[in-house]
Amino acid sequence: GAVVSQHPSRVICKSGTSVKIECRSLDFQATTMFWYRQFPKQSLMLMATSNEGSKATYEQGVEKDKFLINHASLTLSTLTVTSAHPEDSSFYICSATGLRAGNEQFFGPGTRLTVL
Amino acid sequence: GENVEQHPSTLSVQEGDSAVIKCTYSDSASNYFPWYKQELGKRPQLIIDIRSNVGEKKDQRIAVTLNKTAKHFSLHITETQPEDSAVYFCAASRGGNEKLTFGTGTRLTIIP
């Protein structure tokens, strides 16, 4: 299957700072990338869908000014958590799909964010 | 929007026995139904998927069935092994580049 990487794998930051997470498709062109958040012992909750070159579509209840998503190329999408607070601590996972992928979404390894 | 329900939330079975996890979905336009296995702190791994033009699909010890009329789909694992212990998620999508809606997950424990 296709490979999706995510960086960093783990980040600890102070409350009020911003954190950027990168999601890269390494061997295919990702026309669409998805960002999920997963709290402990819960399911994956979709935060937003991003298509290359256009603005992201956010799910209901997700603040677009707090979670900035940029999908500037067919291989890279970034999620920036602005003014992070302890309640933003979670496991953030991206996935990518494209023409080569058919229906399948390929998931990144996830980023564990801890806000102190 | 789509709503996916998954049962049971926890399941314990003796090694060698079968495990069945069931999901229902609400959006009649959904036509792609993947199942994922997730180990603690890891990414979800696709283990099997089915499209709405097929009623059943099997891959070794894993099978998925789909009843499009009733909007039900199920995961069947036979001859369970300790390494099958994990959290399993079902999901539904309209296909193409459409978003996935995940079920709430089932924690499967295989008892040696």
PDB file of C-alpha atoms in Angstrom:
ATOM      1  CA  GLY A   1       0.000   0.000   0.000  1.00  0.00           C
ATOM      2  CA  ALA A   2       0.893   3.669  -0.178  1.00  0.00           C
ATOM      3  CA  VAL A   3       2.957   5.339   2.536  1.00  0.00           C
ATOM      4  CA  VAL A   4       1.920   8.354   4.578  1.00  0.00           C
ATOM      5  CA  SER A   5       4.260   9.914   7.102  1.00  0.00           C
ATOM      6  CA  GLN A   6       3.518  12.329   9.899  1.00  0.00           C
ATOM      7  CA  HIS A   7       5.831  14.592  11.836  1.00  0.00           C
ATOM      8  CA  PRO A   8       6.403  14.969  14.695  1.00  0.00           C
ATOM      9  CA  SER A   9       5.327  11.700  16.267  1.00  0.00           C
ATOM     10  CA  ARG A  10       5.150  13.269  19.685  1.00  0.00           C
ATOM     11  CA  VAL A  11       5.114  16.856  20.917  1.00  0.00           C
ATOM     12  CA  ILE A  12       4.806  18.478  24.310  1.00  0.00           C
ATOM     13  CA  CYS A  13       4.124  22.197  24.455  1.00  0.00           C
ATOM     14  CA  LYS A  14       3.109  24.895  26.888  1.00  0.00           C
ATOM     15  CA  SER A  15      -0.410  26.261  27.001  1.00  0.00           C
ATOM     16  CA  GLY A  16      -0.856  29.192  24.644  1.00  0.00           C
ATOM     17  CA  THR A  17       1.731  28.123  22.081  1.00  0.00           C
ATOM     18  CA  SER A  18       1.079  26.900  18.551  1.00  0.00           C
ATOM     19  CA  VAL A  19       2.035  23.513  17.172  1.00  0.00           C
ATOM     20  CA  LYS A  20       2.358  22.467  13.536  1.00  0.00           C
ATOM     21  CA  ILE A  21       1.906  18.875  12.412  1.00  0.00           C
ATOM     22  CA  GLU A  22       2.938  17.736   8.937  1.00  0.00           C
ATOM     23  CA  CYS A  23       1.364  14.954   6.905  1.00  0.00           C
ATOM     24  CA  ARG A  24       3.136  13.711   3.770  1.00  0.00           C
ATOM     25  CA  SER A  25       2.216  11.181   1.132  1.00  0.00           C
ATOM     26  CA  LEU A  26       5.553   9.654   0.141  1.00  0.00           C
ATOM     27  CA  ASP A  27       4.772   7.703  -2.994  1.00  0.00           C
ATOM     28  CA  PHE A  28       1.527   8.981  -4.437  1.00  0.00           C
ATOM     29  CA  GLN A  29      -0.265  12.229  -5.136  1.00  0.00           C
ATOM     30  CA  ALA A  30      -2.800  12.910  -2.417  1.00  0.00           C
ATOM     31  CA  THR A  31      -5.594  14.977  -3.868  1.00  0.00           C
ATOM     32  CA  THR A  32      -7.481  14.747  -0.588  1.00  0.00           C
ATOM     33  CA  MET A  33      -6.193  14.588   2.969  1.00  0.00           C
ATOM     34  CA  PHE A  34      -8.190  14.155   6.135  1.00  0.00           C
ATOM     35  CA  TRP A  35      -7.366  15.164   9.692  1.00  0.00           C
ATOM     36  CA  TYR A  36      -8.731  13.159  12.625  1.00  0.00           C
ATOM     37  CA  ARG A  37      -8.516  13.547  16.373  1.00  0.00           C
ATOM     38  CA  GLN A  38      -8.701  10.579  18.721  1.00  0.00           C
ATOM     39  CA  PHE A  39      -9.112  10.918  22.483  1.00  0.00           C
ATOM     40  CA  PRO A  40      -8.171   7.967  24.723  1.00  0.00           C
ATOM     41  CA  LYS A  41     -10.447   4.963  24.314  1.00  0.00           C
ATOM     42  CA  GLN A  42     -12.556   6.767  21.733  1.00  0.00           C
ATOM     43  CA  SER A  43     -13.069   6.550  18.021  1.00  0.00           C
ATOM     44  CA  LEU A  44     -11.480   8.652  15.309  1.00  0.00           C
ATOM     45  CA  MET A  45     -13.380  11.899  14.855  1.00  0.00           C
ATOM     46  CA  LEU A  46     -12.960  13.697  11.560  1.00  0.00           C
ATOM     47  CA  MET A  47     -11.890  17.307  12.019  1.00  0.00           C
ATOM     48  CA  ALA A  48     -11.578  18.467   8.431  1.00  0.00           C
ATOM     49  CA  THR A  49     -11.137  17.463   4.825  1.00  0.00           C
ATOM     50  CA  SER A  50      -8.566  19.237   2.720  1.00  0.00           C
ATOM     51  CA  ASN A  51      -8.258  19.181  -1.043  1.00  0.00           C
ATOM     52  CA  GLU A  52      -5.051  20.319  -2.676  1.00  0.00           C
ATOM     53  CA  GLY A  53      -5.149  23.970  -3.591  1.00  0.00           C
ATOM     54  CA  SER A  54      -8.441  24.803  -1.912  1.00  0.00           C
ATOM     55  CA  LYS A  55      -9.712  25.677   1.539  1.00  0.00           C
ATOM     56  CA  ALA A  56     -10.367  22.910   4.002  1.00  0.00           C
ATOM     57  CA  THR A  57     -13.884  21.814   4.872  1.00  0.00           C
ATOM     58  CA  TYR A  58     -14.329  21.628   8.626  1.00  0.00           C
ATOM     59  CA  GLU A  59     -16.712  19.347  10.482  1.00  0.00           C
ATOM     60  CA  GLN A  60     -19.358  20.847  12.678  1.00  0.00           C
ATOM     61  CA  GLY A  61     -17.978  21.981  16.002  1.00  0.00           C
ATOM     62  CA  VAL A  62     -14.359  22.244  14.846  1.00  0.00           C
ATOM     63  CA  GLU A  63     -13.007  25.798  15.045  1.00  0.00           C
ATOM     64  CA  LYS A  64     -11.327  26.654  11.765  1.00  0.00           C
ATOM     65  CA  ASP A  65      -9.447  29.592  13.319  1.00  0.00           C
ATOM     66  CA  LYS A  66      -7.966  27.328  15.957  1.00  0.00           C
ATOM     67  CA  PHE A  67      -7.083  24.391  13.735  1.00  0.00           C
ATOM     68  CA  LEU A  68      -5.452  25.837  10.633  1.00  0.00           C
ATOM     69  CA  ILE A  69      -5.107  23.430   7.732  1.00  0.00           C
ATOM     70  CA  ASN A  70      -2.998  24.016   4.657  1.00  0.00           C
ATOM     71  CA  HIS A  71      -2.795  21.616   1.703  1.00  0.00           C
ATOM     72  CA  ALA A  72      -0.450  23.476  -0.578  1.00  0.00           C
ATOM     73  CA  SER A  73       0.856  20.541  -2.587  1.00  0.00           C
ATOM     74  CA  LEU A  74      -0.180  17.052  -3.643  1.00  0.00           C
ATOM     75  CA  THR A  75       2.149  15.529  -1.076  1.00  0.00           C
ATOM     76  CA  LEU A  76       1.884  17.766   1.973  1.00  0.00           C
ATOM     77  CA  SER A  77      -0.824  18.947   4.330  1.00  0.00           C
ATOM     78  CA  THR A  78      -0.249  20.715   7.628  1.00  0.00           C
ATOM     79  CA  LEU A  79      -2.383  21.137  10.717  1.00  0.00           C
ATOM     80  CA  THR A  80      -1.536  23.985  13.074  1.00  0.00           C
ATOM     81  CA  VAL A  81      -3.099  23.974  16.506  1.00  0.00           C
ATOM     82  CA  THR A  82      -3.072  27.621  17.527  1.00  0.00           C
ATOM     83  CA  SER A  83      -3.025  28.799  21.137  1.00  0.00           C
ATOM     84  CA  ALA A  84      -3.098  25.223  22.361  1.00  0.00           C
ATOM     85  CA  HIS A  85      -4.743  24.389  25.678  1.00  0.00           C
ATOM     86  CA  PRO A  86      -4.670  21.201  27.763  1.00  0.00           C
ATOM     87  CA  GLU A  87      -8.024  20.105  26.339  1.00  0.00           C
ATOM     88  CA  ASP A  88      -6.387  19.989  22.888  1.00  0.00           C
ATOM     89  CA  SER A  89      -4.159  17.175  24.109  1.00  0.00           C
ATOM     90  CA  SER A  90      -4.995  14.234  21.881  1.00  0.00           C
ATOM     91  CA  PHE A  91      -3.775  11.851  19.189  1.00  0.00           C
ATOM     92  CA  TYR A  92      -3.954  13.567  15.794  1.00  0.00           C
ATOM     93  CA  ILE A  93      -3.960  11.324  12.718  1.00  0.00           C
ATOM     94  CA  CYS A  94      -3.979  12.272   9.071  1.00  0.00           C
ATOM     95  CA  SER A  95      -4.987  10.157   6.121  1.00  0.00           C
ATOM     96  CA  ALA A  96      -4.557  10.626   2.409  1.00  0.00           C
ATOM     97  CA  THR A  97      -6.224   9.391  -0.712  1.00  0.00           C
ATOM     98  CA  GLY A  98      -5.841  10.036  -4.398  1.00  0.00           C
ATOM     99  CA  LEU A  99      -6.416   8.660  -7.863  1.00  0.00           C
ATOM    100  CA  ARG A 100      -4.023   5.795  -7.291  1.00  0.00           C
ATOM    101  CA  ALA A 101      -5.637   4.895  -3.984  1.00  0.00           C
ATOM    102  CA  GLY A 102      -9.158   4.277  -5.203  1.00  0.00           C
ATOM    103  CA  ASN A 103     -11.460   4.423  -2.199  1.00  0.00           C
ATOM    104  CA  GLU A 104      -8.794   3.540   0.333  1.00  0.00           C
ATOM    105  CA  GLN A 105      -7.461   6.098   2.773  1.00  0.00           C
ATOM    106  CA  PHE A 106      -3.861   5.623   3.891  1.00  0.00           C
ATOM    107  CA  PHE A 107      -3.218   6.703   7.451  1.00  0.00           C
ATOM    108  CA  GLY A 108      -0.208   8.415   8.926  1.00  0.00           C
ATOM    109  CA  PRO A 109       1.306   7.077  12.156  1.00  0.00           C
ATOM    110  CA  GLY A 110      -0.254   9.823  14.259  1.00  0.00           C
ATOM    111  CA  THR A 111       1.022  12.639  16.456  1.00  0.00           C
ATOM    112  CA  ARG A 112       0.599  12.570  20.220  1.00  0.00           C
ATOM    113  CA  LEU A 113       0.101  16.155  21.400  1.00  0.00           C
ATOM    114  CA  THR A 114       0.390  16.975  25.076  1.00  0.00           C
ATOM    115  CA  VAL A 115      -0.328  20.539  26.183  1.00  0.00           C
ATOM    116  CA  LEU A 116       0.897  21.417  29.656  1.00  0.00           C
TER     117      LEU A 116
ATOM    118  CA  GLY B   1     -24.909  13.124   7.767  1.00  0.00           C
ATOM    119  CA  GLU B   2     -23.821   9.537   8.127  1.00  0.00           C
ATOM    120  CA  ASN B   3     -24.134   7.796  11.486  1.00  0.00           C
ATOM    121  CA  VAL B   4     -22.383   4.485  12.127  1.00  0.00           C
ATOM    122  CA  GLU B   5     -23.195   2.377  15.172  1.00  0.00           C
ATOM    123  CA  GLN B   6     -20.986  -0.502  16.273  1.00  0.00           C
ATOM    124  CA  HIS B   7     -21.591  -3.373  18.706  1.00  0.00           C
ATOM    125  CA  PRO B   8     -20.380  -4.738  20.999  1.00  0.00           C
ATOM    126  CA  SER B   9     -18.029  -2.216  22.579  1.00  0.00           C
ATOM    127  CA  THR B  10     -16.015  -5.009  24.195  1.00  0.00           C
ATOM    128  CA  LEU B  11     -15.719  -8.664  23.258  1.00  0.00           C
ATOM    129  CA  SER B  12     -13.749 -11.473  24.865  1.00  0.00           C
ATOM    130  CA  VAL B  13     -13.434 -14.855  23.163  1.00  0.00           C
ATOM    131  CA  GLN B  14     -11.427 -17.996  23.788  1.00  0.00           C
ATOM    132  CA  GLU B  15      -8.508 -18.547  21.489  1.00  0.00           C
ATOM    133  CA  GLY B  16      -9.650 -20.578  18.523  1.00  0.00           C
ATOM    134  CA  ASP B  17     -13.259 -19.425  18.726  1.00  0.00           C
ATOM    135  CA  SER B  18     -14.921 -16.971  16.340  1.00  0.00           C
ATOM    136  CA  ALA B  19     -15.593 -13.284  16.901  1.00  0.00           C
ATOM    137  CA  VAL B  20     -18.313 -11.227  15.254  1.00  0.00           C
ATOM    138  CA  ILE B  21     -18.616  -7.442  15.295  1.00  0.00           C
ATOM    139  CA  LYS B  22     -21.635  -5.698  13.835  1.00  0.00           C
ATOM    140  CA  CYS B  23     -22.226  -2.226  12.424  1.00  0.00           C
ATOM    141  CA  THR B  24     -25.184  -0.331  11.066  1.00  0.00           C
ATOM    142  CA  TYR B  25     -25.149   2.811   8.973  1.00  0.00           C
ATOM    143  CA  SER B  26     -27.740   5.425   8.130  1.00  0.00           C
ATOM    144  CA  ASP B  27     -26.761   6.952   4.774  1.00  0.00           C
ATOM    145  CA  SER B  28     -28.197   4.897   1.926  1.00  0.00           C
ATOM    146  CA  ALA B  29     -25.666   6.544  -0.426  1.00  0.00           C
ATOM    147  CA  SER B  30     -22.726   4.933   1.424  1.00  0.00           C
ATOM    148  CA  ASN B  31     -21.103   2.306  -0.750  1.00  0.00           C
ATOM    149  CA  TYR B  32     -17.688   1.615   0.775  1.00  0.00           C
ATOM    150  CA  PHE B  33     -17.267  -0.154   4.125  1.00  0.00           C
ATOM    151  CA  PRO B  34     -13.756  -0.729   5.474  1.00  0.00           C
ATOM    152  CA  TRP B  35     -12.723  -2.382   8.730  1.00  0.00           C
ATOM    153  CA  TYR B  36      -9.656  -1.272  10.671  1.00  0.00           C
ATOM    154  CA  LYS B  37      -7.566  -2.809  13.412  1.00  0.00           C
ATOM    155  CA  GLN B  38      -5.839  -0.404  15.764  1.00  0.00           C
ATOM    156  CA  GLU B  39      -3.271  -1.270  18.367  1.00  0.00           C
ATOM    157  CA  LEU B  40      -2.536   1.091  21.232  1.00  0.00           C
ATOM    158  CA  GLY B  41      -0.816   4.264  20.055  1.00  0.00           C
ATOM    159  CA  LYS B  42      -0.661   3.098  16.448  1.00  0.00           C
ATOM    160  CA  ARG B  43      -2.384   4.061  13.226  1.00  0.00           C
ATOM    161  CA  PRO B  44      -5.516   2.194  12.068  1.00  0.00           C
ATOM    162  CA  GLN B  45      -4.686  -0.668   9.720  1.00  0.00           C
ATOM    163  CA  LEU B  46      -7.098  -1.663   6.991  1.00  0.00           C
ATOM    164  CA  ILE B  47      -7.845  -5.371   7.364  1.00  0.00           C
ATOM    165  CA  ILE B  48     -10.682  -5.820   4.896  1.00  0.00           C
ATOM    166  CA  ASP B  49     -13.180  -3.737   2.989  1.00  0.00           C
ATOM    167  CA  ILE B  50     -16.329  -4.294   0.973  1.00  0.00           C
ATOM    168  CA  ARG B  51     -18.191  -2.327  -1.624  1.00  0.00           C
ATOM    169  CA  SER B  52     -21.939  -2.211  -1.966  1.00  0.00           C
ATOM    170  CA  ASN B  53     -22.055  -4.299  -5.125  1.00  0.00           C
ATOM    171  CA  VAL B  54     -20.769  -7.287  -3.149  1.00  0.00           C
ATOM    172  CA  GLY B  55     -22.529  -9.176  -0.333  1.00  0.00           C
ATOM    173  CA  GLU B  56     -19.577 -10.990   1.175  1.00  0.00           C
ATOM    174  CA  LYS B  57     -15.811 -10.960   1.016  1.00  0.00           C
ATOM    175  CA  LYS B  58     -13.299 -13.263   2.644  1.00  0.00           C
ATOM    176  CA  ASP B  59      -9.565 -13.085   3.244  1.00  0.00           C
ATOM    177  CA  GLN B  60      -8.185 -16.104   5.096  1.00  0.00           C
ATOM    178  CA  ARG B  61      -9.586 -15.961   8.655  1.00  0.00           C
ATOM    179  CA  ILE B  62     -11.400 -12.660   8.113  1.00  0.00           C
ATOM    180  CA  ALA B  63     -14.706 -12.125   6.364  1.00  0.00           C
ATOM    181  CA  VAL B  64     -17.100  -9.234   5.961  1.00  0.00           C
ATOM    182  CA  THR B  65     -20.787  -9.440   5.068  1.00  0.00           C
ATOM    183  CA  LEU B  66     -22.988  -6.603   3.878  1.00  0.00           C
ATOM    184  CA  ASN B  67     -26.769  -6.342   3.879  1.00  0.00           C
ATOM    185  CA  LYS B  68     -27.452  -3.184   1.951  1.00  0.00           C
ATOM    186  CA  THR B  69     -31.225  -3.375   2.400  1.00  0.00           C
ATOM    187  CA  ALA B  70     -30.930  -3.476   6.177  1.00  0.00           C
ATOM    188  CA  LYS B  71     -27.859  -1.211   6.216  1.00  0.00           C
ATOM    189  CA  HIS B  72     -25.896  -3.744   8.249  1.00  0.00           C
ATOM    190  CA  PHE B  73     -22.356  -5.019   7.817  1.00  0.00           C
ATOM    191  CA  SER B  74     -20.385  -7.395   9.988  1.00  0.00           C
ATOM    192  CA  LEU B  75     -16.818  -8.536  10.564  1.00  0.00           C
ATOM    193  CA  HIS B  76     -16.175 -12.219  11.228  1.00  0.00           C
ATOM    194  CA  ILE B  77     -12.857 -13.494  12.546  1.00  0.00           C
ATOM    195  CA  THR B  78     -12.470 -17.264  12.740  1.00  0.00           C
ATOM    196  CA  GLU B  79      -9.863 -19.343  14.593  1.00  0.00           C
ATOM    197  CA  THR B  80      -8.921 -16.344  16.704  1.00  0.00           C
ATOM    198  CA  GLN B  81      -5.351 -15.947  17.925  1.00  0.00           C
ATOM    199  CA  PRO B  82      -3.857 -13.798  20.725  1.00  0.00           C
ATOM    200  CA  GLU B  83      -2.451 -11.378  18.145  1.00  0.00           C
ATOM    201  CA  ASP B  84      -6.007 -10.582  17.060  1.00  0.00           C
ATOM    202  CA  SER B  85      -6.449  -8.686  20.353  1.00  0.00           C
ATOM    203  CA  ALA B  86      -6.888  -5.003  19.445  1.00  0.00           C
ATOM    204  CA  VAL B  87      -9.544  -2.368  18.887  1.00  0.00           C
ATOM    205  CA  TYR B  88     -11.542  -2.793  15.689  1.00  0.00           C
ATOM    206  CA  PHE B  89     -13.389   0.010  13.914  1.00  0.00           C
ATOM    207  CA  CYS B  90     -15.909  -0.172  11.121  1.00  0.00           C
ATOM    208  CA  ALA B  91     -16.429   2.795   8.833  1.00  0.00           C
ATOM    209  CA  ALA B  92     -18.652   3.918   5.985  1.00  0.00           C
ATOM    210  CA  SER B  93     -18.155   6.266   3.066  1.00  0.00           C
ATOM    211  CA  ARG B  94     -19.770   7.304  -0.202  1.00  0.00           C
ATOM    212  CA  GLY B  95     -16.595   6.211  -1.918  1.00  0.00           C
ATOM    213  CA  GLY B  96     -14.158   8.080  -4.102  1.00  0.00           C
ATOM    214  CA  ASN B  97     -12.474  10.796  -2.055  1.00  0.00           C
ATOM    215  CA  GLU B  98     -15.387  11.120   0.344  1.00  0.00           C
ATOM    216  CA  LYS B  99     -14.855  11.168   4.092  1.00  0.00           C
ATOM    217  CA  LEU B 100     -15.079   8.112   6.319  1.00  0.00           C
ATOM    218  CA  THR B 101     -17.445   7.984   9.264  1.00  0.00           C
ATOM    219  CA  PHE B 102     -16.155   5.623  11.932  1.00  0.00           C
ATOM    220  CA  GLY B 103     -18.032   3.420  14.342  1.00  0.00           C
ATOM    221  CA  THR B 104     -17.329   3.673  18.062  1.00  0.00           C
ATOM    222  CA  GLY B 105     -14.959   0.725  18.146  1.00  0.00           C
ATOM    223  CA  THR B 106     -14.841  -2.777  19.647  1.00  0.00           C
ATOM    224  CA  ARG B 107     -12.103  -3.846  22.028  1.00  0.00           C
ATOM    225  CA  LEU B 108     -11.469  -7.500  21.226  1.00  0.00           C
ATOM    226  CA  THR B 109      -9.586  -9.626  23.739  1.00  0.00           C
ATOM    227  CA  ILE B 110      -8.524 -13.150  22.867  1.00  0.00           C
ATOM    228  CA  ILE B 111      -8.159 -15.322  25.943  1.00  0.00           C
ATOM    229  CA  PRO B 112      -5.319 -17.868  25.602  1.00  0.00           C
TER     230      PRO B 112
END
